[in-house]
Amino acid sequence: MKNEQATQLLFELSVPGRTATRWPDSDVPDRPIDDLIPSRYRAESAPSMPELTEADVVRHFVNLSTRNFSVDTHFYPLGSCTMKYNPKRHERLAGLDGLGNLHPYQREEDSQGMLQILFEMQEMLGEIAGLPAVSLQPAAGAQGEFTSLLVAAAYFRDRGEKRTKVIFPSSAHGTNPASAALAGFDCVQLDPSPTGLVDPEQLQSHLDDSTAVFMITNPNTLGLFEKDIDRIAGMVHDAGGLVYIDGANMNAILGITRPGDFGGDMMHYNVHKTFTGPHGAGGPGAGPIAVRSFLADYLPGPVVRKETAEDGTVTYRLADPPHSIGRMRSFFGNVGILLRGYFYLRTLGAQGLRAVSENAVLNANYLREKLKDILPVPQGERCMHEFVASAKKQKDERGVTAMDVAKRLLDYGFHAPTVYFPLVVAEALMIEPTETESKETLDAFSDALHAIATEDPEMLHQAPYTTPVSRPDEVAAGRKPQLTWTPCLND
Amino acid sequence: MKNEQATQLLFELSVPGRTATRWPDSDVPDRPIDDLIPSRYRAESAPSMPELTEADVVRHFVNLSTRNFSVDTHFYPLGSCTMKYNPKRHERLAGLDGLGNLHPYQREEDSQGMLQILFEMQEMLGEIAGLPAVSLQPAAGAQGEFTSLLVAAAYFRDRGEKRTKVIFPSSAHGTNPASAALAGFDCVQLDPSPTGLVDPEQLQSHLDDSTAVFMITNPNTLGLFEKDIDRIAGMVHDAGGLVYIDGANMNAILGITRPGDFGGDMMHYNVHKTFTGPHGAGGPGAGPIAVRSFLADYLPGPVVRKETAEDGTVTYRLADPPHSIGRMRSFFGNVGILLRGYFYLRTLGAQGLRAVSENAVLNANYLREKLKDILPVPQGERCMHEFVASAKKQKDERGVTAMDVAKRLLDYGFHAPTVYFPLVVAEALMIEPTETESKETLDAFSDALHAIATEDPEMLHQAPYTTPVSRPDEVAAGRKPQLTWTPCLND
Amino acid sequence: MSYLFNTPQQTQEMLAAIGVGSIGDLLEQIPESLRLDRELDLPAPKSELELEQHVRSLAGQNVTATRRSCFLGGGAYDHFVPAVVDEIASRGEFYTAYTPYQAEASQGSLQAFFEFQTLICQLTGMDVSNASLYEGGTAVSEAAFMAMRVTNRHDRVVVLGSVHPEFRQILHTYTDHLPCEIVEIRCPDGVADLNLVKEQLDEKTSCLVVQQPNFFGCLEDVQELSDLAHSVGALSVVSVDPISLGMLERPGNLGADIVVAEGQPLGIPLQYGGPYLGILACRNEYVRKIPGRIVSLATDRNGQRCFVLGLQTREQHIRREKATSNICTNQGLLALRATIYMSLLGADGLGQVADLCCRKAHYAAEQLTALDGVELMFAQPFFKEFVLRVGNGAERFVGAAREAGFDIGPLLTRFDTLEDPVRSEGVLVAVTECRSRDEIDALRDAVQNA
Amino acid sequence: MSYLFNTPQQTQEMLAAIGVGSIGDLLEQIPESLRLDRELDLPAPKSELELEQHVRSLAGQNVTATRRSCFLGGGAYDHFVPAVVDEIASRGEFYTAYTPYQAEASQGSLQAFFEFQTLICQLTGMDVSNASLYEGGTAVSEAAFMAMRVTNRHDRVVVLGSVHPEFRQILHTYTDHLPCEIVEIRCPDGVADLNLVKEQLDEKTSCLVVQQPNFFGCLEDVQELSDLAHSVGALSVVSVDPISLGMLERPGNLGADIVVAEGQPLGIPLQYGGPYLGILACRNEYVRKIPGRIVSLATDRNGQRCFVLGLQTREQHIRREKATSNICTNQGLLALRATIYMSLLGADGLGQVADLCCRKAHYAAEQLTALDGVELMFAQPFFKEFVLRVGNGAERFVGAAREAGFDIGPLLTRFDTLEDPVRSEGVLVAVTECRSRDEIDALRDAVQNA
Ligand SMILES: Cc1ncc(COP(=O)(O)O)c(C=O)c1O
Ligand SMILES: Cc1ncc(COP(=O)(O)O)c(C=O)c1O
């Protein structure tokens, strides 16, 4: 049933002389192109690109799309990614002419509707974080981290403090150390603790007056709430450092507890996760940050301010904070994703938002319970929005790895969980069901995993069987990477 | 990889208490509903319908969609259906607020843009047909036939002629006789001729003063141009009858020859075929008709008229022809499909339109040639836009039927041709590639058919193997038809 | 730019393979004398950019439901369409597929249509539904023909004057050439006068056609009318507004034998009158007399449940002149839209929408009739639509509303089968869930002195 | 309405299975003292209908490129986006998928990104491309960091003053805390003064950053500048407008070592500045120093060709603080849009679009500079954008255009790193293929007396 022909590479489908698009004739007086642009600036030959018809292009990409798993088609319990349903109304509304076709340099008086939305978004994100000052500029979580660390650096600089160290637990997401390094800090990674939680004593041993920031994901990557977070925050603050909350797991605590209330000084959101972005097979995202008031003046610009005149008329303006660290990117931000987050928050309201987290936690714990006999969870009694199970038992008893289980799940019509992360758990399967999945789906997923637990290991090592491809040889691919198509590929 | 859970029936996915939509609270003063509508008019209980979430609905239908073949995904050479590429720009433009949200009873002065489009569409269809008077009202080809026959009946009535007979060849599409019967005519079907063309002598033997209309598809269902069409038309006219051209195969002759030029008095278009509708898995269509001037006054109303004032200002108005047969449907017509036809014609222009037919004919003849060794075409040397091949040889030699071949093609990623029609060809495979397919696709399709010609007959009788289902038992289904889901279905 | 693939070189290769020198040679199948010796006289081709600019400017000349507050009704309504409907119906796998003749290649659409049939039965209280007809008006005529086949009475159809004037016109067009007489019953009070109806029904009558809510928005006594029809052995054909069934009794519980409807309110955009959705459902015993396509449950060779086109022997491609209808291409994509819409709303959502329409319509009627010179044309219960009687002339009234940014209507003068004073002084007003109290109040103020 | 599935009854069943009495019990993992003891202070929830009405009214307050004739530029342009781009990129299988870590479950996106990388290389004349960065501005900084890694020179980056002011600001923000010095070279003539450049380049310089066409729309001598950079062992980093490569020489043929770009012109809507598309391509030898995700060809266990995420050891999720960048989520969906756009246009289409932009821009410049008090700020060749010098003040000039229905700009006063007279008297004007001669003439007339 698959159309294999249409999913050849564009370059293989190309036929000289084919064209998909037609463009208007020039309606201005004809002049020799040399009079406009001297030939030395112009290309002698056109780039060699594929020549296709419109129908080629459509059939190619439509068929390609069917080679993806996605939230629209499959349960996608990828841990730490919050693969929740992406409401279709968001796509319709973000596409409205008044939003989709607005130029970033349109003047403020002609962008008031947009600026109002962005201002309200700042307000809502500040309230949800418990951290009042917000910048919508970061393009994704990682840039939010980087931005916050630059804010911290600027803050310490102004206070004449030379703090060089950023500390984080071993389960921290890779972007945490990477952002810290980019911001010029030295990275200190805590050793894993048996509980899966940060060990205050161990942390204490690293805290000193060179400590700039302690970065912590809470709930953490194991799906556990750092119960000592306030004590930890206190310790960091006593050492004169700042606490950064990686907000990737906010889906667990919306309206239940707030980073600002449990000691965080700075945080980022992943709008594409928590506020149903969507993910777009790798982006775009939006990583707005929220910080305490004393850090507000360092935020990157522009931010949106609301001005109310005597007569009550309201105007929204763009402004740069007084001691801004500067710009992190061109234009305002990943507005298209921020809009979707705004639509989501305006749809849910306070109670709806809290219900999101309550059900995310309920679904995770229900699934955790159903799997505990075959995929036990080493750390913790319960979990928040996700949990990290271990296939170690299956590995030891019958040589079935977490990877085998993950790949086989694809045959059952489920996307795989995140595997082999965090490293503290052997044969880790990090499972985040999200609140937009049904009990029936969780039951079916559990049934599949139970079935797999009894399937022939040899067969499992070769899984999957129903996907377009199976077990690519990544090692070989890495040895001499082929990163573009070249004609010789087809010889 | 398939998500079988999501494609259960909606009713099986339903869980009491689930809701997908939320609606505003009433903003008008609250009054007891009994004061508004007496209880005897109201339902005591709500209808029992499935209860689903939005994500349920999305995942269900998105997965269902992947169980279809379609032009966007597959080569779809269904004879007589003109499954050509449906340009995406048409969907964007037809969805513009100014077109998509226009109420059918909006007043003329507030609908001038729409009326201009529809007027221009009338003009263009008249020119392409060579028949000046056009009605855009019929919802599909069949209604176009019925409408035209009523027009003919009214015309004869006014002339005081009592003509009761409609004649058509045996290869006529089923809608021809069905429409004739609906219009109150007696049906006379010609016997098939060995050439596949209408035999003038045989026709002559049926012509008399009771002959109202001769209906003919040209090019005909075998993809052959009725070369004697002008002589045939002449005979019909001499007998005082009218010639109706079934325009379903217009894709073969656009700008090359016109029904009005080869003797037709009336015709219908299938905008969803020739002018790339699209088909929507069974509709909607649009079946506008074009007729000679002397029939114009009988057309159903309303039609669009253009009025130019002294000062040159143009106004478009709706008007009923003086002796109109009346309305064939509510409102104006299947405007959404007419718009797509309009976009198509404005995109192609005269030369582009002719190129469509030239390439449709080229592709058909090329494929016909490539298949002649395994699937010979009994009638004709060449074909127009389609051809009817016969699997009789394979049937006789190895028991492989046209149905076996059709079903097996699905495994190769090609939709099946139309099978077992027309009846004049044994084991008929009616193949219409259309102009929007590539030589490479035609070659691959031919390769598949050649491969099938060598495959094990036993295996072929069971094909297809890669589709969600295979060889439904239609007979059993017909015996006691199950046409709706009922709870007991799941007991 | 005609979406073509064949390059000049490929064209030559293909011609060579065929064994002809040019495409012209292939066209010699057409006698030279019949070939067009000139280019078609059509407007010059446009690039996508030019086409979009051209169409946008024309579209901009039309005043739509988003540009002017829409109180227009008369069979097409400005109901809200959830985004999911558009997103899913626009998937190429659905809208670029053909009629699902090859079951293995069409399970997606077939199942959706089977779900549609079931949802329509649940909504109307009937046993079976077909997979769609052209639209609500032709559905009435198809139902009448079906009733003639069922009752084997081909001489007489009785239809209430409160049925949509266009539906009645169509019925005439469809039957003028037949012996069948169409008897229309005046409804001076806005609903059927049971005595008048009784007078007209006789043993030759195949069916009684009723609309609920009727064209004036008023509610008919469907049970009584069905009983009257049955008392002479005729069928009861009821045309409904599907949204109203979120609140009103299902015709299946009121004696209806055939239920038809215009499905536009079920998630279908207004698009100037079409494509819309013809719905037809009936009682089990009439299933083999149904016009149009029907999807049936089946079992495949592996014993798996699947879906196929059912009872095809009723249809034109098999039965030809004996078919139950000439319909072939139907309104599949619109049936899909309605299916998605109904599965999103469910009974609960439909109930809420119906309730909102009903309450807002009554509020609007109350506010407008509070103005002097304005009253309800009929003292009858109504659902979401009603007819005002305006002393100073409908045209002025509607004009004043338009000036102020409100579209109401249609003006009833356009329907020449209506009688005075309805036709001359009547203004139809429809109110959907999309209209707010503020809009209604503003409309009232706008027409105060009209 | 929070898109939830669990009904009250199911919630009870699930809680029972877990062995707790309430969801509250599950939340006890959070110390009570930390739990919020009130409801969040957020606006009340809205139904889809209310949300749409609310958002439509706000959207209506923004003046877009379809409402006012758009001559705005400065890095984001009103280029035409073919419908196919929207139709395909909006398929759920693409936009609701995650980063393609599980190759078997992501071949669709992986192949599209591989095609993107190839198309970018074909367009720029470079050897390898990554699978996207955030946007054009951060791409410049990522390229600078990459150049430092390649040259192992971490002290000095030289950037032309003709590079987009925001790109330069970002470079400062990204490096302020580092020893690295950012040297900006004034371009009073609108393009680089080669002597000034030579003076600033030294053995500590990691790279020279050039923009082509530059922020003023003018064309730089990329070959010369690359040679100068190479003469001191520095890399040549060139930021391009991808549309211009339909006409201008590919940087790969002009000595560029790293090419970056803002991909917005490749089929991405304006949407007030983002999400856009950061492009980065370079020469083969630097491949292991590239930031961000890259897709690589691979072979699966059945010997079948497939696609996987390649060279992951460069990335943060493996290399952590040693990664070549901290980027994780990138701009996948926008890379897909650009891929579709480029495959639709091909070299031929890109050439036509570039030609139209170029011709119309020059016509506009000619018409506008024919007015008194209006002249070109720089006597340099330009592509689709140019800076006017207007005697009577830019604000008035732009204001007059706006009054008449034309947006031009941005006003250069907003960029405080620009110098006078450019900043005070300069007006940037961009002309795309979407603008017609009539619009240009009307703009000219509108600003005649401004
Ligand atoms: C815990 C955590 N932190 C940070 C990130 C980085 O966010 P982004 O991918 O939006 O840059 C992610 C997501 O990938 C994450 O899961
Ligand atoms: C030859 C022919 N005539 C008539 C028709 C009927 O047209 P429609 O399906 O639009 O009613 C068709 C298509 O089904 C056809 O192929």
PDB file of C-alpha atoms and ligand atoms in Angstrom, chain A residues 80-81 140-143 145 173 175-176 217 221 246 248-249 268 270 272-273, chain D residues 98 134 328-329, ligand 1:
ATOM      1  CA  SER A  80      10.657  14.961  29.547  1.00  0.00           C
ATOM      2  CA  CYS A  81       9.066  16.081  26.278  1.00  0.00           C
ATOM      3  CA  ALA A 140      13.640  27.764  23.243  1.00  0.00           C
ATOM      4  CA  GLY A 141      14.399  26.378  26.682  1.00  0.00           C
ATOM      5  CA  ALA A 142      18.109  26.222  26.113  1.00  0.00           C
ATOM      6  CA  GLN A 143      18.222  29.865  25.123  1.00  0.00           C
ATOM      7  CA  GLU A 145      18.769  29.002  30.329  1.00  0.00           C
ATOM      8  CA  HIS A 173      19.409  17.976  30.960  1.00  0.00           C
ATOM      9  CA  THR A 175      21.388  21.990  27.867  1.00  0.00           C
ATOM     10  CA  ASN A 176      22.031  23.025  31.495  1.00  0.00           C
ATOM     11  CA  THR A 217      14.817  20.765  37.287  1.00  0.00           C
ATOM     12  CA  THR A 221      14.143  14.248  35.347  1.00  0.00           C
ATOM     13  CA  ASP A 246      14.558  24.423  34.675  1.00  0.00           C
ATOM     14  CA  ALA A 248      10.715  21.755  31.358  1.00  0.00           C
ATOM     15  CA  ASN A 249       8.605  19.765  33.790  1.00  0.00           C
ATOM     16  CA  HIS A 268      12.428  29.126  31.796  1.00  0.00           C
ATOM     17  CA  ASN A 270       9.111  25.358  27.333  1.00  0.00           C
ATOM     18  CA  HIS A 272       6.203  23.982  23.155  1.00  0.00           C
ATOM     19  CA  LYS A 273       5.880  21.413  25.936  1.00  0.00           C
TER      20      LYS A 273
ATOM     21  CA  TYR D  98       9.139  15.410  18.394  1.00  0.00           C
ATOM     22  CA  TYR D 134      16.923  29.595  15.920  1.00  0.00           C
ATOM     23  CA  CYS D 328      18.373  21.488  21.520  1.00  0.00           C
ATOM     24  CA  THR D 329      14.933  22.334  20.155  1.00  0.00           C
TER      25      THR D 329
HETATM   26  C1  LIG E   1      14.729  19.141  31.348  1.00  0.00           C
HETATM   27  C2  LIG E   1      14.961  19.931  30.099  1.00  0.00           C
HETATM   28  N1  LIG E   1      15.656  21.080  30.153  1.00  0.00           N
HETATM   29  C3  LIG E   1      15.897  21.839  29.060  1.00  0.00           C
HETATM   30  C4  LIG E   1      15.427  21.428  27.807  1.00  0.00           C
HETATM   31  C5  LIG E   1      15.803  22.249  26.593  1.00  0.00           C
HETATM   32  O1  LIG E   1      14.676  22.940  26.106  1.00  0.00           O
HETATM   33  P1  LIG E   1      14.639  23.266  24.554  1.00  0.00           P
HETATM   34  O2  LIG E   1      14.687  21.952  23.823  1.00  0.00           O
HETATM   35  O3  LIG E   1      13.333  23.980  24.362  1.00  0.00           O
HETATM   36  O4  LIG E   1      15.813  24.108  24.218  1.00  0.00           O
HETATM   37  C6  LIG E   1      14.643  20.244  27.713  1.00  0.00           C
HETATM   38  C7  LIG E   1      14.005  19.803  26.439  1.00  0.00           C
HETATM   39  O5  LIG E   1      14.628  19.361  25.504  1.00  0.00           O
HETATM   40  C8  LIG E   1      14.442  19.484  28.870  1.00  0.00           C
HETATM   41  O6  LIG E   1      13.753  18.335  28.807  1.00  0.00           O
END
